[in-house]
Amino acid sequence: MLLRFVGVWTRTKRRFFHLAKKIPAVQRKIEDEMARATKDFEGEMIKSCGDLSYALELPEKGLNKQQILQLVDEHLKISRYDWRDGRVSGAVYGFKEELVEIITQVYGKASYTNPLHPDIFPGVCKMEAEVVRMACALFHGNKDSCGTMTTGGTESIILACKAYRDFARENKGITKPNMVVPKTAHAAFDKAAQYFNIHINYVNVNPETTEVDLKAMKRAINCNTILLVGSAPNFPYGTMDDIDQIAALGLKYNIPVHVDACLGSFVVALTKEAGYAIKPFDFSVKGVTSISADTHKYGFAPKGSSIILYADKKYRDHQFTVTTDWPGGVYGSPTINGSRAGGIIAACWATMMNFGHDGYLEATKRIVDTSRYVERKIREIDSIFVFGKPATSVIAIGSKVFDIYRLSDALTQLGWNLNTLQFPSGIHICITDMHTNAGVADRFLNDLRSSVAEIMKNPGKPVEGKMAIYGVAQTIPDRSVVGDVTRCFLNSMYYTPPKK
């Protein structure tokens, strides 16, 4: 009864703020605030670009190789964070000069290729098929398992949702589909829902374990449910849902089950072989019908590569888009894009061939070793806690004593770039191969300890600056306001000064 009252009260507040926005005085105030936010965001972009000039038109005469490479170097040097020194959470998952040289040459050789034309570039199509097959083997797929490469985890997830929507429509006659998704699942599921008109039944997680509430998931299933989702692990806390039990629900109700392993990718695939305990989650679990995994994360391939895998071709068939009556001919494409960058496919293939099974296994050992060490040391620090039980490489931190965003701000001032979380407030660090280099983990832990000690001199002090804005954003009942501010930020990323 209490939960029902809270839900009604929350909806009432949202409705009130939605109506209040239509009042002229309130509208003007919001417009003024949005204009201020736009100015602030654009100011930050200008500041981050330093003294770099803007190209507002094509150069009258083309630049030569030396000029272009000099400009590229200038653009790549302006970041305030040193990712090579391991001061960034996630983002860059590994870096080897020798591998960079290999994939640079490979991409150059294949940069003009396009698997849309398999008769012209059959070798690139073969490379993609091999990437998929090697990935299926890592995730214990059988001979029927299959998949495609994509441009990233979001596309992998979107394509899975598209496949299951179309599969359910054809095989079950479902025209008003929904999918049952943990609140901690990646935002790409929400994007897919917006694109394909799929309703999401969100399921709460256990506040202690941060794993999905299985009883609530069962209650959320109905006759229009086309998909159940679990994370291995989830992005916010790095914890893993009970895929075995989710798959059991899928089998019981004849509903496909997707496991999002985009973040865990090859590390989560090899954690057990590396000697660490981990819950079953892949195609070895009966009932798991698809897995998304990012080769550009712990596969260490160039950005813009991911894979979507299926247990059976009947699901992949519904991922494909086919147009039969176009005057330009019969048109079929396996993913969202028609033309695709063969250079990325070749570079991903080259990366996997260069690492090999042993290379990935050793990287997994380094990363999980470092993650467990960092987690253990964080748990020894008073006044902060670790959310749940991290499965592989993400460690989320909270505090019941002070505003955790103050710690985020303090670490930022020391050159660290961590991820901020909301509902509840938290921060996390995603351990990559960059953090396994000598001394990096201890530098982070030393800065973490000193920052907490400084904060604890005045634990009740409120957070200030940008982090205060982030904290306030959680309290706004009308989330469309937060959405509008986010759009201001996204627009600022495309800022160029007006032509003089």
XYZ file of C-alpha atoms in Angstrom:
500
model
C 0.000 0.000 0.000
C 2.865 2.393 0.873
C 4.613 1.711 -2.443
C 1.349 2.347 -4.294
C 0.919 5.684 -2.463
C 4.503 6.709 -3.287
C 3.892 5.868 -6.944
C 0.705 7.971 -7.055
C 2.432 10.869 -5.276
C 5.351 10.759 -7.705
C 3.031 10.790 -10.724
C 1.036 13.652 -9.193
C 4.177 15.749 -8.750
C 5.253 15.065 -12.307
C 1.839 16.049 -13.619
C 1.867 19.237 -11.551
C 5.266 20.327 -12.861
C 4.249 19.418 -16.406
C 1.202 21.694 -16.179
C 3.131 24.426 -14.386
C 5.534 24.638 -17.336
C 2.648 25.896 -19.486
C 2.202 29.018 -17.355
C 3.724 31.952 -19.337
C 5.840 33.225 -16.436
C 7.184 29.746 -15.762
C 7.835 29.218 -19.481
C 9.892 32.415 -19.641
C 11.870 31.387 -16.577
C 12.607 27.971 -18.083
C 13.633 29.546 -21.397
C 15.995 31.905 -19.568
C 17.539 29.004 -17.663
C 17.946 26.971 -20.839
C 19.629 29.916 -22.558
C 21.986 30.212 -19.588
C 22.694 26.484 -19.682
C 23.400 26.650 -23.418
C 25.805 29.533 -22.894
C 27.568 27.670 -20.080
C 27.893 24.458 -22.093
C 29.185 26.298 -25.139
C 31.621 28.180 -22.934
C 32.968 24.872 -21.657
C 33.407 23.604 -25.212
C 35.259 26.776 -26.212
C 37.468 26.479 -23.149
C 38.216 22.798 -23.779
C 39.291 23.546 -27.354
C 41.818 26.121 -26.185
C 43.469 28.144 -28.942
C 42.433 25.820 -31.762
C 40.927 27.651 -34.726
C 37.622 26.514 -36.263
C 37.207 25.449 -39.896
C 33.857 26.927 -40.914
C 34.254 26.289 -44.639
C 36.269 23.991 -46.825
C 39.835 25.264 -47.204
C 40.273 27.025 -50.530
C 43.213 24.758 -51.264
C 43.541 21.304 -49.777
C 46.037 20.755 -46.974
C 49.045 18.529 -47.439
C 49.841 15.440 -45.371
C 52.135 17.257 -42.933
C 49.600 20.025 -42.276
C 46.776 17.546 -41.692
C 48.792 15.361 -39.316
C 49.904 18.431 -37.359
C 46.297 19.541 -36.956
C 45.232 16.046 -35.876
C 47.978 15.989 -33.224
C 46.869 19.403 -31.951
C 43.270 18.222 -31.655
C 44.222 15.042 -29.818
C 46.374 16.826 -27.249
C 43.749 19.110 -25.739
C 42.172 16.654 -23.250
C 42.614 17.569 -19.584
C 42.754 13.897 -18.574
C 45.740 11.620 -19.088
C 44.130 8.357 -20.177
C 47.534 6.856 -21.002
C 48.431 7.187 -17.320
C 45.323 5.238 -16.281
C 43.450 8.204 -14.810
C 40.210 7.534 -16.668
C 37.414 5.115 -15.780
C 36.715 2.930 -18.820
C 36.808 4.859 -22.140
C 40.190 3.469 -23.257
C 40.418 -0.205 -22.323
C 43.938 -0.987 -23.475
C 46.785 0.464 -25.478
C 49.752 -1.264 -27.054
C 51.974 0.620 -29.505
C 52.671 -2.545 -31.471
C 48.964 -3.320 -31.842
C 48.195 0.275 -32.841
C 50.761 -0.014 -35.636
C 49.181 -3.259 -36.831
C 45.590 -2.047 -36.858
C 46.596 1.300 -38.403
C 48.129 -0.569 -41.330
C 45.223 -3.000 -41.521
C 42.633 -0.210 -41.479
C 44.570 1.635 -44.160
C 44.569 -1.436 -46.389
C 40.844 -2.075 -45.861
C 39.607 1.500 -45.499
C 37.881 1.480 -48.883
C 36.088 -1.842 -48.394
C 32.375 -2.280 -47.737
C 30.710 -5.625 -46.896
C 27.529 -4.321 -48.514
C 29.243 -5.549 -51.683
C 30.232 -9.145 -50.877
C 31.009 -9.885 -54.514
C 33.622 -7.117 -54.529
C 34.970 -7.557 -50.978
C 34.434 -11.226 -50.037
C 37.544 -11.249 -47.833
C 36.085 -8.643 -45.470
C 32.844 -10.653 -45.244
C 34.922 -13.705 -44.329
C 36.696 -11.696 -41.610
C 33.362 -10.635 -40.095
C 32.091 -14.214 -40.141
C 35.259 -15.327 -38.348
C 34.960 -12.599 -35.697
C 31.405 -13.783 -34.995
C 32.397 -17.455 -34.879
C 35.361 -16.819 -32.556
C 33.089 -14.786 -30.258
C 30.437 -17.534 -30.280
C 33.119 -19.962 -29.115
C 34.162 -17.652 -26.254
C 30.548 -17.463 -25.074
C 30.027 -21.237 -25.409
C 27.719 -21.139 -28.373
C 27.030 -24.376 -30.262
C 27.030 -24.946 -34.028
C 23.670 -23.164 -34.328
C 24.897 -19.975 -32.689
C 25.405 -17.007 -34.986
C 25.458 -13.220 -35.061
C 26.796 -10.093 -36.739
C 29.235 -7.324 -36.014
C 27.848 -3.873 -35.217
C 29.193 -0.367 -34.646
C 28.876 -0.513 -30.860
C 27.006 -1.891 -27.892
C 24.004 0.353 -28.419
C 23.482 -0.936 -31.945
C 23.930 -4.525 -30.743
C 21.183 -4.035 -28.155
C 18.908 -2.151 -30.538
C 19.196 -4.917 -33.117
C 18.352 -7.605 -30.565
C 15.218 -5.688 -29.575
C 14.266 -5.251 -33.222
C 14.768 -8.965 -33.869
C 12.586 -10.027 -30.942
C 9.861 -7.500 -31.752
C 9.605 -8.855 -35.302
C 9.924 -12.477 -34.163
C 7.067 -12.049 -31.682
C 4.894 -10.300 -34.233
C 5.333 -13.072 -36.796
C 5.226 -16.076 -34.482
C 2.925 -14.936 -31.674
C 0.895 -12.156 -33.260
C 2.059 -9.612 -30.646
C 1.402 -6.061 -31.876
C 1.777 -4.190 -28.575
C 5.121 -5.552 -27.377
C 6.835 -4.978 -24.068
C 10.132 -6.111 -22.617
C 10.985 -6.711 -18.977
C 14.186 -4.885 -18.096
C 16.087 -4.274 -14.828
C 16.416 -0.599 -13.959
C 20.185 -1.061 -14.032
C 20.203 -2.323 -17.645
C 21.879 -0.088 -20.199
C 20.052 2.991 -21.509
C 20.298 1.478 -24.998
C 17.204 -0.581 -24.173
C 15.289 2.653 -23.637
C 16.633 3.942 -26.954
C 15.452 0.747 -28.666
C 12.043 1.158 -27.037
C 11.789 4.690 -28.406
C 12.889 3.625 -31.884
C 10.666 0.547 -32.181
C 7.657 1.469 -30.041
C 8.292 -1.236 -27.453
C 6.999 -0.586 -23.961
C 9.454 -1.244 -21.129
C 8.334 -2.830 -17.881
C 11.159 -1.727 -15.606
C 12.009 -3.934 -12.643
C 13.606 -2.724 -9.424
C 16.826 -4.206 -8.107
C 17.650 -5.406 -4.622
C 19.114 -2.320 -2.887
C 21.785 -4.408 -1.155
C 22.930 -6.677 -3.991
C 21.938 -4.292 -6.850
C 20.811 -7.400 -8.764
C 17.386 -7.550 -10.357
C 14.480 -8.598 -8.135
C 13.461 -11.911 -9.699
C 10.029 -12.017 -8.062
C 9.275 -8.541 -9.411
C 10.538 -9.610 -12.837
C 8.155 -12.554 -12.832
C 5.240 -10.278 -11.906
C 6.121 -7.909 -14.768
C 5.709 -10.604 -17.425
C 2.460 -10.672 -19.413
C 1.095 -12.020 -22.667
C 2.718 -9.206 -24.671
C 6.210 -9.669 -23.264
C 8.657 -10.314 -26.092
C 11.957 -10.217 -24.160
C 13.552 -10.628 -20.726
C 16.848 -8.851 -20.077
C 19.753 -9.424 -17.708
C 23.167 -7.766 -17.404
C 26.547 -9.469 -17.132
C 27.531 -7.122 -15.595
C 25.459 -3.926 -15.430
C 27.085 -0.551 -16.087
C 26.243 1.358 -12.874
C 27.474 -1.117 -10.248
C 29.317 -3.829 -12.138
C 27.128 -6.488 -10.525
C 25.625 -9.402 -12.418
C 21.973 -10.376 -12.520
C 21.038 -14.001 -11.879
C 20.990 -15.025 -15.528
C 20.300 -18.657 -14.682
C 17.011 -17.724 -12.988
C 16.048 -15.182 -15.649
C 16.619 -17.854 -18.289
C 14.419 -20.218 -16.279
C 11.632 -17.635 -16.479
C 12.207 -17.377 -20.199
C 11.856 -21.118 -20.625
C 8.774 -21.285 -18.425
C 6.938 -18.568 -20.346
C 8.513 -19.208 -23.769
C 10.134 -15.764 -23.909
C 13.605 -15.024 -25.349
C 16.315 -13.885 -22.919
C 18.992 -11.363 -23.829
C 22.203 -11.042 -21.804
C 23.916 -7.682 -22.113
C 27.639 -8.383 -21.770
C 28.706 -5.280 -23.671
C 30.725 -3.954 -20.753
C 32.071 -7.301 -19.584
C 32.813 -8.511 -23.129
C 35.818 -10.847 -23.324
C 36.773 -10.349 -19.664
C 33.461 -11.706 -18.394
C 33.706 -14.504 -20.954
C 37.082 -15.608 -19.570
C 36.751 -14.798 -15.863
C 35.956 -18.387 -14.896
C 38.847 -19.759 -16.952
C 41.092 -17.178 -15.301
C 40.342 -18.833 -11.962
C 37.640 -16.583 -10.510
C 34.157 -17.552 -9.393
C 31.410 -16.132 -11.563
C 27.756 -16.989 -12.041
C 26.796 -18.741 -15.310
C 25.506 -16.263 -17.873
C 26.323 -17.263 -21.462
C 25.000 -19.790 -24.004
C 25.867 -22.597 -21.594
C 22.734 -21.493 -19.724
C 19.659 -23.060 -21.274
C 17.208 -20.323 -22.188
C 19.732 -17.591 -23.063
C 18.928 -16.686 -26.658
C 21.255 -13.732 -27.338
C 24.318 -11.924 -26.008
C 25.706 -8.482 -26.811
C 29.426 -7.872 -26.235
C 31.714 -5.005 -27.183
C 34.898 -5.944 -28.972
C 36.016 -2.336 -28.593
C 36.038 -2.680 -24.811
C 37.800 -5.760 -23.420
C 38.312 -7.101 -26.920
C 40.716 -4.130 -27.239
C 39.667 -3.566 -30.859
C 39.305 -0.050 -32.328
C 36.271 2.012 -31.355
C 33.175 1.299 -33.356
C 33.031 -2.487 -33.139
C 30.712 -4.780 -31.197
C 28.931 -8.085 -31.699
C 25.390 -9.347 -31.293
C 25.176 -13.128 -30.945
C 22.141 -15.427 -31.113
C 21.627 -19.019 -30.026
C 19.725 -19.763 -33.225
C 19.491 -18.320 -36.745
C 15.712 -17.940 -36.432
C 16.323 -14.885 -34.250
C 19.046 -13.383 -36.450
C 16.733 -13.723 -39.454
C 14.434 -11.196 -37.785
C 17.333 -8.800 -37.201
C 17.839 -8.515 -40.948
C 15.972 -5.896 -42.960
C 14.853 -6.896 -46.446
C 13.162 -4.741 -49.080
C 11.936 -6.775 -52.056
C 10.080 -4.279 -54.287
C 12.545 -1.390 -54.627
C 13.274 -0.353 -58.233
C 16.966 -0.420 -57.336
C 16.747 -4.166 -56.793
C 16.151 -6.520 -53.893
C 17.879 -4.918 -50.899
C 18.926 -6.700 -47.742
C 21.147 -5.549 -44.883
C 22.114 -7.389 -41.694
C 22.418 -4.359 -39.399
C 21.157 -0.780 -39.163
C 23.711 0.576 -41.605
C 23.671 -0.349 -45.258
C 27.227 0.543 -46.129
C 29.597 -0.485 -43.358
C 33.240 0.272 -42.683
C 35.214 -2.761 -43.792
C 38.274 -1.180 -42.215
C 36.768 -1.512 -38.728
C 35.837 -5.150 -39.373
C 39.360 -5.919 -40.568
C 40.955 -4.062 -37.649
C 38.772 -5.945 -35.131
C 39.655 -9.247 -36.789
C 43.346 -8.323 -36.717
C 43.155 -7.421 -33.021
C 41.575 -10.747 -32.097
C 44.081 -12.671 -34.186
C 46.940 -10.741 -32.589
C 45.784 -11.286 -28.999
C 44.742 -14.891 -29.370
C 43.086 -16.864 -26.592
C 46.139 -16.758 -24.318
C 46.540 -13.001 -24.743
C 42.941 -12.359 -23.732
C 43.195 -14.775 -20.820
C 46.295 -13.036 -19.465
C 44.625 -9.632 -19.861
C 41.586 -10.949 -17.976
C 43.788 -12.124 -15.121
C 45.510 -8.724 -14.907
C 42.258 -6.784 -14.978
C 40.309 -8.943 -12.529
C 43.335 -9.179 -10.189
C 43.571 -5.392 -10.142
C 39.804 -4.985 -9.722
C 39.677 -7.329 -6.736
C 42.654 -5.554 -5.153
C 41.075 -2.119 -5.590
C 37.708 -3.365 -4.294
C 39.321 -4.922 -1.236
C 41.217 -1.747 -0.366
C 38.168 0.477 -0.889
C 36.186 -1.645 1.572
C 38.860 -0.862 4.193
C 38.200 2.899 3.960
C 35.771 4.233 6.568
C 32.816 6.416 5.526
C 32.428 4.903 2.043
C 31.060 1.569 0.816
C 31.018 -0.595 -2.299
C 27.665 -1.268 -3.969
C 26.872 -4.981 -4.141
C 29.442 -7.567 -5.204
C 31.302 -6.508 -8.360
C 31.460 -9.355 -10.887
C 34.458 -8.337 -12.953
C 35.908 -4.863 -13.366
C 33.493 -2.133 -12.249
C 33.527 -0.939 -8.625
C 30.811 1.491 -7.517
C 31.268 3.633 -4.414
C 28.734 5.361 -2.174
C 28.626 7.019 1.231
C 26.082 7.315 4.024
C 28.155 9.956 5.770
C 28.805 12.665 3.166
C 27.646 13.654 -0.314
C 29.509 11.240 -2.601
C 29.628 13.878 -5.332
C 32.115 15.752 -3.169
C 34.452 12.777 -3.548
C 33.896 12.780 -7.294
C 34.793 16.476 -7.417
C 37.881 15.983 -5.239
C 39.180 13.170 -7.447
C 38.495 15.241 -10.551
C 40.662 18.012 -9.110
C 43.433 15.416 -8.749
C 43.164 14.454 -12.415
C 40.882 11.391 -12.179
C 37.853 10.963 -14.418
C 35.232 8.678 -12.845
C 31.600 7.984 -13.729
C 28.830 9.562 -11.668
C 25.691 7.574 -10.809
C 22.196 8.551 -9.708
C 19.204 6.980 -7.938
C 21.064 6.582 -5.588
C 24.061 8.888 -5.797
C 27.341 7.122 -6.405
C 30.503 7.013 -8.483
C 32.275 4.135 -10.124
C 35.624 3.253 -11.584
C 35.850 0.809 -14.456
C 39.195 -0.957 -14.260
C 40.875 -1.401 -17.636
C 44.215 -2.737 -18.763
C 45.519 0.816 -18.330
C 45.008 0.465 -14.560
C 47.064 -2.735 -14.402
C 50.282 -0.858 -15.116
C 52.666 -0.594 -12.171
C 51.616 1.918 -9.531
C 48.356 3.101 -11.122
C 45.958 1.299 -8.755
C 47.890 2.440 -5.676
C 47.960 6.053 -6.919
C 44.191 5.930 -7.234
C 43.757 4.380 -3.785
C 46.103 6.908 -2.163
C 44.200 9.807 -3.747
C 40.917 8.192 -2.715
C 42.042 7.852 0.920
C 43.393 11.395 1.138
C 40.240 12.824 -0.476
C 37.958 10.979 1.946
C 40.094 12.119 4.897
C 39.838 15.741 3.753
C 36.071 15.501 3.249
C 35.604 13.954 6.686
C 36.978 17.122 8.302
C 33.579 18.603 7.446
C 31.323 15.737 6.258
C 28.129 17.778 6.348
C 29.339 20.397 3.901
C 27.147 20.467 0.770
C 28.603 19.757 -2.635
C 29.364 22.769 -4.810
C 29.853 23.561 -8.487
C 28.902 21.188 -11.300
C 28.420 18.251 -8.963
C 25.787 20.222 -7.051
C 23.844 20.595 -10.298
C 24.095 16.848 -10.896
C 22.745 16.184 -7.418
C 19.849 18.605 -7.823
C 18.906 16.989 -11.141
C 17.872 13.818 -9.282
C 15.282 15.734 -7.262
C 13.415 17.262 -10.218
C 10.076 15.413 -10.550
C 9.523 16.447 -14.180
C 12.334 14.540 -15.918
C 11.601 16.342 -19.180
C 13.404 19.366 -17.715
C 16.503 17.233 -17.210
C 16.039 15.987 -20.756
C 15.924 19.545 -22.085
C 19.152 20.421 -20.282
C 20.765 17.274 -21.689
C 19.752 18.341 -25.199
C 21.402 21.708 -24.553
C 24.595 19.845 -23.706
C 24.370 17.625 -26.787
C 23.826 20.669 -28.978
C 26.886 22.328 -27.450
C 29.054 19.460 -28.692
C 28.383 20.754 -32.216
C 29.252 24.353 -31.403
C 31.153 26.393 -33.920
C 31.514 30.185 -33.674
C 29.500 32.350 -36.049
C 31.263 33.343 -39.249
C 32.702 36.836 -39.013
